[in-house]
């Protein structure tokens, strides 16, 4: 086991004004390619047109924390809103081939904490929580989004270039007993 697996980092003010302009323009230019995750209440867009400078910035932040060389695996933009179904993020592992995810909040007009294991983490615009989404279960509290409420996120997923992990076996169904304890905690919180 690697020491860093369960470390959880927060970074505020991740991007500067120029970066944010580039990111917003990149989203806009391919927005028509979006799809929907109806059961999660979100619109989804593979953000594969960001310049390398943005990817490098993310990789460098992770490298400064972990002392390893990282490469970007995927970048996904999502918008949670009741326009796309009722937003819901049940307890899960990502089950992919990445070491860390930057759960980055781009813009919002409501709040919705991120649960990692048994703890809640508050997100703010232009801030992120960075963690291993395969070694740590994660979820969001139950919440009824009101009409007009939205949260725009970007998930930057990165992997160790010298030792890319394989967590595909963690792709458990959401009703698997492995999630029972955390789901009980989640349900005991009621609606946020
Ligand atoms: Fe996830």
PDB file of C-alpha atoms and ligand atoms in Angstrom:
ATOM      1  CA  UNK A   1       0.000   0.000   0.000  1.00  0.00           C
ATOM      2  CA  UNK A   2       1.090   3.478  -0.803  1.00  0.00           C
ATOM      3  CA  UNK A   3       0.918   6.193   1.872  1.00  0.00           C
ATOM      4  CA  UNK A   4      -0.703   8.677  -0.426  1.00  0.00           C
ATOM      5  CA  UNK A   5      -3.776   6.577  -1.254  1.00  0.00           C
ATOM      6  CA  UNK A   6      -5.960   8.083   1.410  1.00  0.00           C
ATOM      7  CA  UNK A   7      -4.677  11.628   1.383  1.00  0.00           C
ATOM      8  CA  UNK A   8      -7.276  14.214   0.568  1.00  0.00           C
ATOM      9  CA  UNK A   9      -6.190  17.673  -0.516  1.00  0.00           C
ATOM     10  CA  UNK A  10      -8.031  20.934  -1.068  1.00  0.00           C
ATOM     11  CA  UNK A  11      -6.937  23.729  -3.351  1.00  0.00           C
ATOM     12  CA  UNK A  12      -8.776  27.067  -3.508  1.00  0.00           C
ATOM     13  CA  UNK A  13      -8.479  29.528  -6.409  1.00  0.00           C
ATOM     14  CA  UNK A  14      -7.053  26.804  -8.640  1.00  0.00           C
ATOM     15  CA  UNK A  15      -7.177  28.733 -11.919  1.00  0.00           C
ATOM     16  CA  UNK A  16      -6.413  32.342 -12.787  1.00  0.00           C
ATOM     17  CA  UNK A  17      -8.639  34.607 -14.884  1.00  0.00           C
ATOM     18  CA  UNK A  18      -6.925  33.687 -18.166  1.00  0.00           C
ATOM     19  CA  UNK A  19      -7.208  29.943 -17.457  1.00  0.00           C
ATOM     20  CA  UNK A  20     -10.900  30.329 -16.640  1.00  0.00           C
ATOM     21  CA  UNK A  21     -11.505  32.164 -19.891  1.00  0.00           C
ATOM     22  CA  UNK A  22      -9.780  29.376 -21.841  1.00  0.00           C
ATOM     23  CA  UNK A  23     -11.752  26.694 -19.983  1.00  0.00           C
ATOM     24  CA  UNK A  24     -15.113  28.411 -20.510  1.00  0.00           C
ATOM     25  CA  UNK A  25     -14.371  28.946 -24.201  1.00  0.00           C
ATOM     26  CA  UNK A  26     -13.330  25.308 -24.594  1.00  0.00           C
ATOM     27  CA  UNK A  27     -16.608  24.146 -23.038  1.00  0.00           C
ATOM     28  CA  UNK A  28     -18.616  26.488 -25.241  1.00  0.00           C
ATOM     29  CA  UNK A  29     -16.901  25.409 -28.447  1.00  0.00           C
ATOM     30  CA  UNK A  30     -17.847  21.720 -28.059  1.00  0.00           C
ATOM     31  CA  UNK A  31     -20.979  22.101 -25.930  1.00  0.00           C
ATOM     32  CA  UNK A  32     -23.240  20.560 -28.585  1.00  0.00           C
ATOM     33  CA  UNK A  33     -21.444  17.223 -28.067  1.00  0.00           C
ATOM     34  CA  UNK A  34     -22.888  16.854 -24.546  1.00  0.00           C
ATOM     35  CA  UNK A  35     -24.716  13.767 -23.349  1.00  0.00           C
ATOM     36  CA  UNK A  36     -26.902  13.152 -20.300  1.00  0.00           C
ATOM     37  CA  UNK A  37     -26.662  10.941 -17.220  1.00  0.00           C
ATOM     38  CA  UNK A  38     -30.385  11.086 -16.467  1.00  0.00           C
ATOM     39  CA  UNK A  39     -30.130   8.871 -13.343  1.00  0.00           C
ATOM     40  CA  UNK A  40     -27.497  11.270 -11.918  1.00  0.00           C
ATOM     41  CA  UNK A  41     -29.365  14.415 -12.994  1.00  0.00           C
ATOM     42  CA  UNK A  42     -26.516  15.809 -15.014  1.00  0.00           C
ATOM     43  CA  UNK A  43     -25.296  16.862 -18.415  1.00  0.00           C
ATOM     44  CA  UNK A  44     -21.871  15.477 -19.333  1.00  0.00           C
ATOM     45  CA  UNK A  45     -19.216  16.529 -21.823  1.00  0.00           C
ATOM     46  CA  UNK A  46     -15.804  14.949 -22.453  1.00  0.00           C
ATOM     47  CA  UNK A  47     -13.599  18.034 -22.355  1.00  0.00           C
ATOM     48  CA  UNK A  48     -10.900  16.813 -24.730  1.00  0.00           C
ATOM     49  CA  UNK A  49     -10.002  20.174 -26.257  1.00  0.00           C
ATOM     50  CA  UNK A  50      -8.255  21.939 -23.364  1.00  0.00           C
ATOM     51  CA  UNK A  51      -4.745  23.189 -24.124  1.00  0.00           C
ATOM     52  CA  UNK A  52      -1.792  21.280 -22.677  1.00  0.00           C
ATOM     53  CA  UNK A  53      -1.026  24.259 -20.436  1.00  0.00           C
ATOM     54  CA  UNK A  54      -4.176  23.537 -18.409  1.00  0.00           C
ATOM     55  CA  UNK A  55      -3.399  19.808 -18.181  1.00  0.00           C
ATOM     56  CA  UNK A  56       0.158  20.610 -17.088  1.00  0.00           C
ATOM     57  CA  UNK A  57      -1.084  22.930 -14.384  1.00  0.00           C
ATOM     58  CA  UNK A  58      -3.221  20.148 -12.897  1.00  0.00           C
ATOM     59  CA  UNK A  59      -0.460  17.559 -13.206  1.00  0.00           C
ATOM     60  CA  UNK A  60       2.040  19.918 -11.582  1.00  0.00           C
ATOM     61  CA  UNK A  61      -0.251  20.542  -8.596  1.00  0.00           C
ATOM     62  CA  UNK A  62      -0.547  16.782  -8.023  1.00  0.00           C
ATOM     63  CA  UNK A  63       3.189  16.298  -8.535  1.00  0.00           C
ATOM     64  CA  UNK A  64       3.952  18.935  -5.909  1.00  0.00           C
ATOM     65  CA  UNK A  65       1.812  17.012  -3.390  1.00  0.00           C
ATOM     66  CA  UNK A  66       2.836  13.481  -4.272  1.00  0.00           C
ATOM     67  CA  UNK A  67       6.382  13.732  -5.660  1.00  0.00           C
ATOM     68  CA  UNK A  68       5.493  11.575  -8.689  1.00  0.00           C
ATOM     69  CA  UNK A  69       5.008  12.339 -12.367  1.00  0.00           C
ATOM     70  CA  UNK A  70       1.366  12.400 -13.455  1.00  0.00           C
ATOM     71  CA  UNK A  71      -0.368  12.473 -16.801  1.00  0.00           C
ATOM     72  CA  UNK A  72      -3.969  13.396 -17.542  1.00  0.00           C
ATOM     73  CA  UNK A  73      -6.233  10.407 -18.185  1.00  0.00           C
ATOM     74  CA  UNK A  74      -9.500  12.216 -18.854  1.00  0.00           C
ATOM     75  CA  UNK A  75     -11.262  15.534 -18.289  1.00  0.00           C
ATOM     76  CA  UNK A  76     -15.032  15.552 -17.911  1.00  0.00           C
ATOM     77  CA  UNK A  77     -17.303  18.545 -17.537  1.00  0.00           C
ATOM     78  CA  UNK A  78     -20.700  18.056 -15.858  1.00  0.00           C
ATOM     79  CA  UNK A  79     -23.647  20.258 -14.959  1.00  0.00           C
ATOM     80  CA  UNK A  80     -26.004  19.098 -12.203  1.00  0.00           C
ATOM     81  CA  UNK A  81     -29.522  20.515 -12.524  1.00  0.00           C
ATOM     82  CA  UNK A  82     -33.077  19.231 -12.261  1.00  0.00           C
ATOM     83  CA  UNK A  83     -33.396  20.037 -15.982  1.00  0.00           C
ATOM     84  CA  UNK A  84     -31.521  16.783 -16.585  1.00  0.00           C
ATOM     85  CA  UNK A  85     -33.176  14.542 -13.953  1.00  0.00           C
ATOM     86  CA  UNK A  86     -32.936  14.785 -10.143  1.00  0.00           C
ATOM     87  CA  UNK A  87     -29.239  15.221  -9.253  1.00  0.00           C
ATOM     88  CA  UNK A  88     -28.037  12.293  -7.194  1.00  0.00           C
ATOM     89  CA  UNK A  89     -24.598  10.869  -6.520  1.00  0.00           C
ATOM     90  CA  UNK A  90     -24.848   7.516  -4.761  1.00  0.00           C
ATOM     91  CA  UNK A  91     -21.855   6.023  -2.953  1.00  0.00           C
ATOM     92  CA  UNK A  92     -19.355   4.534  -5.406  1.00  0.00           C
ATOM     93  CA  UNK A  93     -15.758   3.917  -6.421  1.00  0.00           C
ATOM     94  CA  UNK A  94     -14.776   5.249  -9.842  1.00  0.00           C
ATOM     95  CA  UNK A  95     -13.385   1.866 -10.927  1.00  0.00           C
ATOM     96  CA  UNK A  96     -11.010   3.321 -13.515  1.00  0.00           C
ATOM     97  CA  UNK A  97      -7.271   3.509 -14.225  1.00  0.00           C
ATOM     98  CA  UNK A  98      -6.396   6.741 -12.479  1.00  0.00           C
ATOM     99  CA  UNK A  99      -4.646   7.578  -9.215  1.00  0.00           C
ATOM    100  CA  UNK A 100      -6.344  10.853  -8.432  1.00  0.00           C
ATOM    101  CA  UNK A 101      -9.261  13.013  -9.382  1.00  0.00           C
ATOM    102  CA  UNK A 102      -9.557  16.767  -9.052  1.00  0.00           C
ATOM    103  CA  UNK A 103     -13.222  17.346  -8.174  1.00  0.00           C
ATOM    104  CA  UNK A 104     -13.230  20.940  -9.305  1.00  0.00           C
ATOM    105  CA  UNK A 105     -16.237  23.243  -8.939  1.00  0.00           C
ATOM    106  CA  UNK A 106     -16.306  25.711 -11.813  1.00  0.00           C
ATOM    107  CA  UNK A 107     -19.529  27.574 -11.057  1.00  0.00           C
ATOM    108  CA  UNK A 108     -22.652  27.129  -8.942  1.00  0.00           C
ATOM    109  CA  UNK A 109     -25.603  28.929  -7.457  1.00  0.00           C
ATOM    110  CA  UNK A 110     -26.257  26.408  -4.683  1.00  0.00           C
ATOM    111  CA  UNK A 111     -24.118  24.239  -2.413  1.00  0.00           C
ATOM    112  CA  UNK A 112     -23.769  20.490  -2.355  1.00  0.00           C
ATOM    113  CA  UNK A 113     -21.003  18.982  -0.244  1.00  0.00           C
ATOM    114  CA  UNK A 114     -18.891  16.082  -1.442  1.00  0.00           C
ATOM    115  CA  UNK A 115     -18.815  13.025   0.828  1.00  0.00           C
ATOM    116  CA  UNK A 116     -15.561  11.044   0.907  1.00  0.00           C
ATOM    117  CA  UNK A 117     -15.686   8.003   3.185  1.00  0.00           C
ATOM    118  CA  UNK A 118     -17.538   9.359   6.259  1.00  0.00           C
ATOM    119  CA  UNK A 119     -16.553  13.034   5.888  1.00  0.00           C
ATOM    120  CA  UNK A 120     -18.201  15.918   4.075  1.00  0.00           C
ATOM    121  CA  UNK A 121     -16.114  18.432   2.104  1.00  0.00           C
ATOM    122  CA  UNK A 122     -17.501  21.803   1.131  1.00  0.00           C
ATOM    123  CA  UNK A 123     -16.760  22.946  -2.404  1.00  0.00           C
ATOM    124  CA  UNK A 124     -16.564  26.559  -3.559  1.00  0.00           C
ATOM    125  CA  UNK A 125     -16.338  27.942  -7.073  1.00  0.00           C
ATOM    126  CA  UNK A 126     -12.790  27.677  -8.463  1.00  0.00           C
ATOM    127  CA  UNK A 127     -11.848  25.265  -5.668  1.00  0.00           C
ATOM    128  CA  UNK A 128     -11.281  21.530  -5.709  1.00  0.00           C
ATOM    129  CA  UNK A 129     -10.892  18.470  -3.584  1.00  0.00           C
ATOM    130  CA  UNK A 130      -8.189  16.073  -4.805  1.00  0.00           C
ATOM    131  CA  UNK A 131      -8.268  12.421  -3.797  1.00  0.00           C
ATOM    132  CA  UNK A 132      -7.980   8.838  -4.970  1.00  0.00           C
ATOM    133  CA  UNK A 133     -11.531   8.029  -6.126  1.00  0.00           C
ATOM    134  CA  UNK A 134     -10.737   4.320  -6.317  1.00  0.00           C
ATOM    135  CA  UNK A 135      -9.409   3.818  -2.802  1.00  0.00           C
ATOM    136  CA  UNK A 136     -12.046   6.081  -1.212  1.00  0.00           C
ATOM    137  CA  UNK A 137     -15.794   5.748  -1.630  1.00  0.00           C
ATOM    138  CA  UNK A 138     -17.481   9.029  -2.439  1.00  0.00           C
ATOM    139  CA  UNK A 139     -21.005  10.382  -2.713  1.00  0.00           C
ATOM    140  CA  UNK A 140     -23.140  13.472  -2.193  1.00  0.00           C
ATOM    141  CA  UNK A 141     -25.900  13.985   0.369  1.00  0.00           C
ATOM    142  CA  UNK A 142     -29.490  13.691  -0.789  1.00  0.00           C
ATOM    143  CA  UNK A 143     -30.648  17.078  -2.041  1.00  0.00           C
ATOM    144  CA  UNK A 144     -33.659  18.349  -3.956  1.00  0.00           C
ATOM    145  CA  UNK A 145     -32.434  20.820  -6.544  1.00  0.00           C
ATOM    146  CA  UNK A 146     -34.865  23.704  -6.970  1.00  0.00           C
ATOM    147  CA  UNK A 147     -35.709  24.983 -10.435  1.00  0.00           C
ATOM    148  CA  UNK A 148     -32.817  27.116 -11.689  1.00  0.00           C
ATOM    149  CA  UNK A 149     -30.238  25.700  -9.254  1.00  0.00           C
ATOM    150  CA  UNK A 150     -27.085  24.314 -10.848  1.00  0.00           C
ATOM    151  CA  UNK A 151     -23.557  23.154 -10.107  1.00  0.00           C
ATOM    152  CA  UNK A 152     -20.919  22.993 -12.859  1.00  0.00           C
ATOM    153  CA  UNK A 153     -17.971  20.694 -12.169  1.00  0.00           C
ATOM    154  CA  UNK A 154     -14.885  19.459 -13.990  1.00  0.00           C
ATOM    155  CA  UNK A 155     -13.311  16.113 -13.116  1.00  0.00           C
ATOM    156  CA  UNK A 156      -9.625  16.043 -13.989  1.00  0.00           C
ATOM    157  CA  UNK A 157      -8.420  12.436 -13.681  1.00  0.00           C
ATOM    158  CA  UNK A 158      -4.684  11.748 -13.621  1.00  0.00           C
ATOM    159  CA  UNK A 159      -2.430   8.718 -13.343  1.00  0.00           C
ATOM    160  CA  UNK A 160       1.141   7.921 -12.304  1.00  0.00           C
ATOM    161  CA  UNK A 161       3.078   7.594 -15.583  1.00  0.00           C
ATOM    162  CA  UNK A 162       5.496   5.093 -14.048  1.00  0.00           C
ATOM    163  CA  UNK A 163       2.830   2.818 -12.635  1.00  0.00           C
ATOM    164  CA  UNK A 164      -0.645   3.225 -14.078  1.00  0.00           C
ATOM    165  CA  UNK A 165      -3.102   1.510 -11.739  1.00  0.00           C
ATOM    166  CA  UNK A 166      -5.968  -0.734 -12.742  1.00  0.00           C
ATOM    167  CA  UNK A 167      -9.035  -0.361 -10.556  1.00  0.00           C
ATOM    168  CA  UNK A 168     -11.561  -1.590 -13.116  1.00  0.00           C
ATOM    169  CA  UNK A 169     -12.526  -4.415 -10.720  1.00  0.00           C
ATOM    170  CA  UNK A 170     -14.009  -1.800  -8.340  1.00  0.00           C
ATOM    171  CA  UNK A 171     -16.947  -1.125 -10.613  1.00  0.00           C
ATOM    172  CA  UNK A 172     -19.495  -2.390  -8.068  1.00  0.00           C
ATOM    173  CA  UNK A 173     -23.224  -1.821  -8.658  1.00  0.00           C
ATOM    174  CA  UNK A 174     -24.638   0.935  -6.436  1.00  0.00           C
ATOM    175  CA  UNK A 175     -26.737  -1.557  -4.423  1.00  0.00           C
ATOM    176  CA  UNK A 176     -23.692  -3.685  -3.514  1.00  0.00           C
ATOM    177  CA  UNK A 177     -23.458  -4.407   0.267  1.00  0.00           C
ATOM    178  CA  UNK A 178     -19.961  -2.858   0.303  1.00  0.00           C
ATOM    179  CA  UNK A 179     -21.660   0.574   0.259  1.00  0.00           C
ATOM    180  CA  UNK A 180     -24.264  -0.224   2.913  1.00  0.00           C
ATOM    181  CA  UNK A 181     -22.628   1.465   5.896  1.00  0.00           C
ATOM    182  CA  UNK A 182     -21.925   4.716   4.062  1.00  0.00           C
ATOM    183  CA  UNK A 183     -25.366   4.693   2.467  1.00  0.00           C
ATOM    184  CA  UNK A 184     -26.909   4.355   5.912  1.00  0.00           C
ATOM    185  CA  UNK A 185     -24.902   7.383   7.038  1.00  0.00           C
ATOM    186  CA  UNK A 186     -25.950   9.265   3.911  1.00  0.00           C
ATOM    187  CA  UNK A 187     -29.622   8.452   4.472  1.00  0.00           C
ATOM    188  CA  UNK A 188     -29.399   9.370   8.172  1.00  0.00           C
ATOM    189  CA  UNK A 189     -28.441  12.934   7.156  1.00  0.00           C
ATOM    190  CA  UNK A 190     -31.799  13.486   5.461  1.00  0.00           C
ATOM    191  CA  UNK A 191     -31.933  16.058   2.709  1.00  0.00           C
ATOM    192  CA  UNK A 192     -29.422  18.888   2.512  1.00  0.00           C
TER     193      UNK A 192
HETATM  194 FE1  LIG B   1     -16.736   9.223  -8.705  1.00  0.00          FE
END
